[in-house]
Coordinates of C-alpha atoms in Angstrom, one line a residue:
M1 CA 85.5 80.6 94.8
N2 CA 84.5 79.9 98.4
T3 CA 88.1 80.3 99.4
A4 CA 88.4 83.4 97.4
M5 CA 85.4 84.9 99.1
S6 CA 87.0 84.4 102.4
L7 CA 90.1 86.5 101.5
P8 CA 90.1 90.0 103.1
A9 CA 89.4 92.9 100.9
E10 CA 92.9 94.3 101.5
I11 CA 94.4 91.1 100.0
W12 CA 92.3 91.4 96.8
L13 CA 93.1 95.1 96.4
H14 CA 96.8 94.4 96.8
I15 CA 96.5 91.7 94.1
H16 CA 94.7 94.1 91.8
R17 CA 97.3 96.7 92.3
L18 CA 100.1 94.3 91.5
A19 CA 98.2 93.3 88.3
T20 CA 98.0 97.0 87.2
S21 CA 101.3 98.2 88.6
D22 CA 103.2 98.7 85.3
A23 CA 100.7 101.3 84.1
S24 CA 99.8 102.8 87.5
P25 CA 100.4 106.6 87.6
M26 CA 101.1 106.4 91.3
N27 CA 103.9 103.9 90.8
I28 CA 105.3 105.9 87.9
S29 CA 105.4 109.1 90.0
L30 CA 107.0 107.3 93.0
S31 CA 109.7 105.6 90.9
E32 CA 113.2 106.6 92.1
Q33 CA 115.0 104.9 89.2
F34 CA 117.3 106.9 86.9
Q35 CA 115.3 108.1 83.9
Y36 CA 117.3 109.8 81.2
I37 CA 114.2 111.2 79.6
P38 CA 112.4 112.8 82.6
I39 CA 108.8 111.9 83.4
T40 CA 106.7 115.0 82.9
D41 CA 103.2 113.5 83.2
P42 CA 102.6 110.2 85.1
L43 CA 98.9 110.3 83.9
Q44 CA 99.8 110.6 80.2
D45 CA 98.9 106.9 79.6
V46 CA 96.2 106.6 82.2
G47 CA 93.9 105.1 79.6
R48 CA 95.9 101.9 79.7
F49 CA 95.6 101.8 83.4
W50 CA 91.9 102.2 83.2
R51 CA 91.6 99.4 80.6
N52 CA 93.6 97.0 82.9
A53 CA 91.6 97.9 85.9
Y54 CA 88.3 97.5 84.0
S55 CA 89.3 94.0 82.9
L56 CA 89.3 93.1 86.6
V57 CA 85.8 94.5 87.0
L58 CA 84.4 92.2 84.4
V59 CA 85.6 89.0 86.1
C60 CA 83.0 88.7 88.8
R61 CA 80.8 90.7 91.1
L62 CA 83.3 90.3 94.0
W63 CA 86.2 91.7 91.9
S64 CA 84.0 94.5 90.5
N65 CA 83.4 95.9 94.0
Y66 CA 87.1 95.8 94.8
A67 CA 88.4 97.1 91.5
K68 CA 86.2 100.1 91.8
E69 CA 88.8 101.6 94.0
L70 CA 91.4 101.4 91.2
L71 CA 89.0 102.9 88.6
Y72 CA 88.5 106.1 90.7
E73 CA 92.1 106.3 92.0
N74 CA 93.3 108.2 89.0
I75 CA 91.1 110.7 87.2
Q76 CA 91.5 113.5 84.7
V77 CA 89.4 116.7 84.4
D78 CA 89.3 116.9 80.6
V79 CA 86.8 114.0 80.0
A80 CA 84.0 113.8 77.5
D81 CA 81.3 113.9 80.2
F82 CA 82.6 115.9 83.1
D83 CA 79.1 116.2 84.6
A84 CA 78.8 112.4 84.9
L85 CA 82.2 112.2 86.5
Y86 CA 81.3 114.9 89.0
D87 CA 78.0 113.2 89.9
S88 CA 79.8 109.8 90.4
L89 CA 82.4 111.5 92.7
T90 CA 79.9 113.3 94.8
M91 CA 76.6 111.4 94.8
F92 CA 78.2 108.0 95.3
G93 CA 81.1 109.0 97.6
N94 CA 83.8 108.1 95.1
A95 CA 85.7 111.3 95.7
R96 CA 87.3 109.7 98.7
L97 CA 89.0 107.1 96.4
V98 CA 90.7 109.7 94.2
R99 CA 94.5 109.7 94.7
S100 CA 95.7 111.4 91.6
V101 CA 94.3 114.0 89.2
R102 CA 95.3 115.4 85.8
L103 CA 94.1 118.9 85.7
S104 CA 92.9 120.9 82.7
N105 CA 94.9 123.6 80.9
T106 CA 91.7 125.4 79.9
R107 CA 88.9 124.6 82.4
F108 CA 90.1 126.0 85.6
D109 CA 86.6 126.2 86.9
R110 CA 86.5 122.4 86.7
N111 CA 90.0 122.1 88.3
T112 CA 88.9 124.0 91.4
T113 CA 85.7 122.0 91.6
V114 CA 87.5 118.7 91.6
L115 CA 90.2 119.9 94.0
A116 CA 87.5 121.0 96.5
I117 CA 86.0 117.5 96.7
C118 CA 89.1 115.3 96.7
P119 CA 91.0 115.9 99.9
G120 CA 92.9 112.6 99.7
L121 CA 95.0 113.5 96.7
R122 CA 98.6 112.3 96.6
L123 CA 99.5 113.4 93.1
V124 CA 98.5 116.4 91.0
V125 CA 99.5 116.9 87.4
L126 CA 99.0 119.9 85.1
S127 CA 100.6 119.0 81.8
N128 CA 101.5 121.0 78.7
E129 CA 99.8 118.4 76.5
G130 CA 96.5 119.4 75.0
S131 CA 96.9 123.1 75.6
K132 CA 94.5 125.3 73.6
S133 CA 94.4 128.9 72.7
P134 CA 94.3 131.1 75.8
L135 CA 91.2 132.8 74.3
R136 CA 89.2 129.6 75.1
I137 CA 90.4 129.3 78.7
R138 CA 87.5 129.4 81.2
D139 CA 89.1 130.7 84.4
V140 CA 87.8 131.5 87.9
D141 CA 89.2 133.6 90.7
T142 CA 91.0 130.9 92.6
D143 CA 91.4 133.3 95.5
H144 CA 87.7 132.7 96.3
E145 CA 87.7 129.0 95.7
Q146 CA 88.0 126.9 98.9
F147 CA 89.9 123.6 98.7
G148 CA 92.4 121.6 100.8
P149 CA 94.2 121.1 103.0
F150 CA 95.9 118.2 101.2
H151 CA 97.8 116.5 103.9
S152 CA 98.4 113.4 101.7
L153 CA 99.7 115.3 98.6
T154 CA 103.4 114.6 98.1
H155 CA 104.0 114.9 94.3
I156 CA 103.2 117.7 91.9
Y157 CA 104.0 117.8 88.2
W158 CA 103.3 121.3 86.9
T159 CA 103.6 123.1 83.5
E160 CA 103.4 126.8 84.4
A161 CA 101.7 129.5 82.3
T162 CA 100.3 132.9 83.2
C163 CA 96.8 131.5 83.5
N164 CA 97.7 128.7 86.1
A165 CA 100.5 130.3 88.1
S166 CA 98.3 131.4 91.0
L167 CA 96.6 128.0 91.2
L168 CA 100.0 126.3 91.7
R169 CA 100.9 128.6 94.5
K170 CA 97.5 128.1 96.3
V171 CA 97.8 124.3 96.0
L172 CA 101.3 124.4 97.5
A173 CA 100.0 126.6 100.3
M174 CA 97.4 123.9 101.0
A175 CA 99.9 120.9 100.9
P176 CA 102.3 120.8 103.8
N177 CA 103.9 117.5 102.9
I178 CA 105.2 117.9 99.4
S179 CA 108.3 115.8 98.8
F180 CA 108.6 116.1 94.9
L181 CA 108.0 119.0 92.6
F182 CA 108.4 118.9 88.8
L183 CA 108.2 122.4 87.3
T184 CA 108.5 123.6 83.7
N185 CA 107.3 126.4 81.5
S186 CA 104.4 126.0 79.0
T187 CA 105.5 126.0 75.3
T188 CA 102.0 126.7 74.0
L189 CA 100.4 129.2 76.5
P190 CA 101.7 132.7 77.4
T191 CA 104.1 132.8 80.4
D192 CA 105.1 135.8 82.5
V193 CA 108.5 137.4 82.1
H194 CA 108.7 137.7 85.9
A195 CA 107.3 134.7 87.7
L196 CA 104.9 135.2 90.6
P197 CA 106.6 134.8 94.0
F198 CA 106.0 131.6 95.9
P199 CA 104.4 131.9 99.3
E200 CA 106.2 130.9 102.4
S201 CA 104.7 127.5 103.3
D202 CA 105.6 124.2 104.9
A203 CA 105.5 122.6 101.4
L204 CA 108.6 124.4 100.1
Q205 CA 110.6 123.4 103.2
K206 CA 110.0 119.6 102.8
I207 CA 110.8 119.1 99.1
K208 CA 113.4 116.3 98.7
H209 CA 113.4 116.0 94.9
L210 CA 113.2 119.1 92.7
S211 CA 112.9 118.7 88.9
L212 CA 113.3 121.8 86.6
V213 CA 113.3 120.4 83.1
P214 CA 113.6 122.9 81.6
S215 CA 112.3 126.1 83.1
C216 CA 113.2 129.8 82.7
S217 CA 115.6 131.5 85.2
S218 CA 112.8 133.8 86.4
L219 CA 110.7 130.8 87.5
N220 CA 113.7 129.0 89.0
N221 CA 114.7 132.1 91.0
A222 CA 111.2 132.7 92.3
L223 CA 110.9 129.1 93.5
L224 CA 114.4 128.8 95.0
A225 CA 113.9 132.1 96.8
G226 CA 111.1 130.5 98.8
M227 CA 113.0 127.3 99.7
K228 CA 115.5 126.8 102.5
L229 CA 117.1 123.9 100.6
Q230 CA 117.9 122.0 103.8
T231 CA 115.7 119.0 102.8
L232 CA 116.6 118.9 99.1
T233 CA 118.7 115.8 98.3
R234 CA 118.0 115.3 94.6
L235 CA 118.1 117.8 91.8
T236 CA 117.0 117.2 88.2
C237 CA 117.7 119.9 85.7
S238 CA 119.3 120.8 82.4
A239 CA 123.1 121.4 82.3
S240 CA 122.4 125.1 81.4
F241 CA 121.0 125.5 85.0
F242 CA 124.7 125.3 86.1
A243 CA 126.4 126.4 82.8
A244 CA 124.8 129.9 82.9
D245 CA 126.3 130.5 86.3
A246 CA 129.8 129.5 85.0
E247 CA 129.7 132.1 82.3
S248 CA 128.4 135.2 84.1
E249 CA 127.6 136.6 87.5
P250 CA 123.8 136.2 87.9
D251 CA 121.6 138.4 90.1
P252 CA 120.7 137.0 92.6
P253 CA 123.8 134.8 93.0
P254 CA 123.2 131.1 92.5
P255 CA 122.3 129.1 95.6
V256 CA 124.4 126.4 97.2
F257 CA 122.6 123.1 97.6
P258 CA 124.2 121.9 100.8
F259 CA 122.5 118.5 101.1
V260 CA 121.9 117.5 97.4
R261 CA 123.4 114.0 96.8
I262 CA 122.1 113.2 93.4
V263 CA 122.1 115.5 90.3
E264 CA 120.5 114.4 87.0
L265 CA 121.4 116.5 84.0
F266 CA 119.2 116.2 80.9
G267 CA 119.9 117.3 77.4
S268 CA 122.1 115.8 74.7
R269 CA 125.4 117.4 73.6
S270 CA 125.2 120.2 76.1
T271 CA 128.0 121.7 78.2
I272 CA 128.7 120.1 81.6
P273 CA 130.3 122.7 83.9
F274 CA 131.8 120.3 86.5
N275 CA 133.4 123.2 88.5
A276 CA 130.0 125.0 89.0
I277 CA 128.3 121.7 89.9
F278 CA 131.0 120.7 92.4
L279 CA 131.0 124.2 94.0
R280 CA 127.2 124.4 94.4
C281 CA 126.7 120.7 95.4
P282 CA 129.4 120.1 98.1
R283 CA 127.9 116.8 99.2
L284 CA 127.2 115.4 95.7
Q285 CA 127.6 111.6 95.6
E286 CA 125.9 110.7 92.2
L287 CA 125.9 112.5 88.9
C288 CA 124.0 111.6 85.8
Y289 CA 124.4 113.1 82.3
D290 CA 125.0 112.5 78.5
V291 CA 128.6 111.4 77.8
W292 CA 128.7 113.1 74.4
S293 CA 128.4 116.6 76.0
T294 CA 131.2 119.1 76.1
I295 CA 133.0 119.0 79.4
L296 CA 134.5 121.8 81.4
E297 CA 137.1 120.4 83.8
P298 CA 136.8 121.2 87.5
E299 CA 139.5 123.3 89.3
K300 CA 139.8 120.6 92.0
P301 CA 138.4 117.1 92.6
H302 CA 135.1 116.5 94.3
R303 CA 135.8 114.7 97.6
L304 CA 132.5 112.7 97.9
L305 CA 131.4 112.0 94.3
S306 CA 131.3 108.2 94.1
S307 CA 128.9 107.3 91.2
I308 CA 128.6 108.5 87.6
R309 CA 125.7 107.4 85.4
L310 CA 126.4 108.0 81.7
H311 CA 123.8 108.0 79.0
S312 CA 124.7 107.6 75.3
A313 CA 122.2 107.8 72.4
V314 CA 125.0 107.4 69.8
T315 CA 124.8 104.3 67.6
V316 CA 127.5 105.3 65.2
V317 CA 130.7 106.8 66.6
R318 CA 132.5 109.2 64.2
D319 CA 134.5 111.3 66.7
W320 CA 136.5 109.1 69.1
A321 CA 138.4 112.1 70.4
T322 CA 135.3 113.2 72.4
I323 CA 134.9 109.8 74.2
K324 CA 138.7 109.5 74.8
N325 CA 138.8 113.0 76.4
H326 CA 135.9 112.1 78.6
F327 CA 137.4 108.8 79.7
N328 CA 140.7 110.6 80.5
L329 CA 138.9 113.1 82.6
L330 CA 137.1 110.4 84.7
L331 CA 140.5 108.7 85.3
S332 CA 142.2 112.0 86.2
P333 CA 143.0 112.6 89.9
T334 CA 141.7 116.1 89.5
F335 CA 138.1 114.9 88.9
A336 CA 137.0 112.9 92.0
T337 CA 138.9 111.3 94.8
K338 CA 136.3 108.6 95.8
L339 CA 134.9 107.4 92.4
Q340 CA 133.6 103.8 92.7
R341 CA 131.1 103.2 89.9
I342 CA 130.6 104.2 86.3
V343 CA 127.2 102.9 85.1
L344 CA 126.5 102.9 81.3
Y345 CA 123.0 103.4 80.0
N346 CA 121.5 102.9 76.5
N347 CA 123.8 102.6 73.4
W348 CA 127.4 101.6 74.4
Y349 CA 128.0 98.5 72.4
R350 CA 130.1 100.4 69.8
V351 CA 132.3 101.9 72.5
V352 CA 132.7 98.7 74.5
A353 CA 133.6 96.8 71.3
N354 CA 136.5 99.2 70.6
K355 CA 139.1 97.6 72.8
E356 CA 141.7 100.2 72.0
V357 CA 139.6 102.9 73.6
F358 CA 137.5 101.1 76.2
S359 CA 140.0 98.6 77.7
P360 CA 142.5 101.2 79.0
F361 CA 139.5 103.0 80.6
R362 CA 138.2 99.9 82.3
D363 CA 141.7 98.9 83.5
G364 CA 142.4 102.4 84.7
L365 CA 139.2 102.4 86.8
T366 CA 140.2 99.1 88.3
L367 CA 143.5 100.6 89.4
L368 CA 141.5 103.4 91.1
G369 CA 139.3 100.9 92.9
A370 CA 136.3 101.7 90.7
Q371 CA 134.3 99.6 88.3
V372 CA 132.4 100.1 85.1
E373 CA 129.0 98.4 84.7
F374 CA 125.7 98.3 82.9
P375 CA 122.5 98.7 84.9
E376 CA 122.0 94.9 84.8
G377 CA 125.6 94.0 85.8
H378 CA 129.3 94.4 85.4
V379 CA 131.0 94.9 82.0
R380 CA 133.3 92.0 81.2

């Protein structure tokens, strides 16, 4: 123990973070790995993180002092005894330790109170889970609540409803260094037909990863109208975000994403409009989607697309024509000129076991200079 006592506090804190990393909301939000089911709330399982961190507190007095930073790193507003949480944050200076917060769908007075005392936030979440009747919402005029600026805030996960739309825009105005924004519509609380405009702010000009899964066209248009899109390199959305543009002439016209390199499409058995995607993402390098979706062939091949990540949730294949058509498209010279990798996620064993279907596809990719693989390695 004498040797342990001599270790710097930073070493102990790093060890504690490693021990709790698998449940850490901060780690979950910062993950850049491909997730077919999008993360909508990194603090959804924060209770497991707290239990892991508290187990470190019980080891000894030394660890108790260090692990306290973990216990206050992630908090949520909807707790049984909010007054006790507030007193602990203010009276004992623990507000400086808070890095992520899960806001309330109903107690916006508490939301603004917490935001006002936690300037070191890096992650803010307002989830659809736990929404109640709007008649029970206790709101405040956020225009008169002072909080921020949040210079460390980089990630926001937000479920928009009429009652919280203005709060999101004020948080964005106070956070000049946002790099990730997840935005969706509430399914339980009323939402506006016409979304509130987003303020011109530094935050919207620095977003690198935008996730719209799913959200209505009004909200999408309001957000994109305030973005210059020069920094956006990764887009996560449903296929309908592009498919709608392929079927009609929307007003305003769909934007071009000049620097987007990764597009992740979510939704099973949807329509993948390759032509619309290729036109709006001229520098696309990686595309992720469900292989059992309907495909709309592009008019001309994409010149930079090099990687395809295919998800399959099918365990029993009844229609081999769908997969054959898809494989033929990927091998076609009209699809992509620089295709290098096809990565297969989830349930592919039925397809791979069918040598009549899969072997020609794998051999055809080899002739093109490409390879097919699982996330953990090459397909033999």
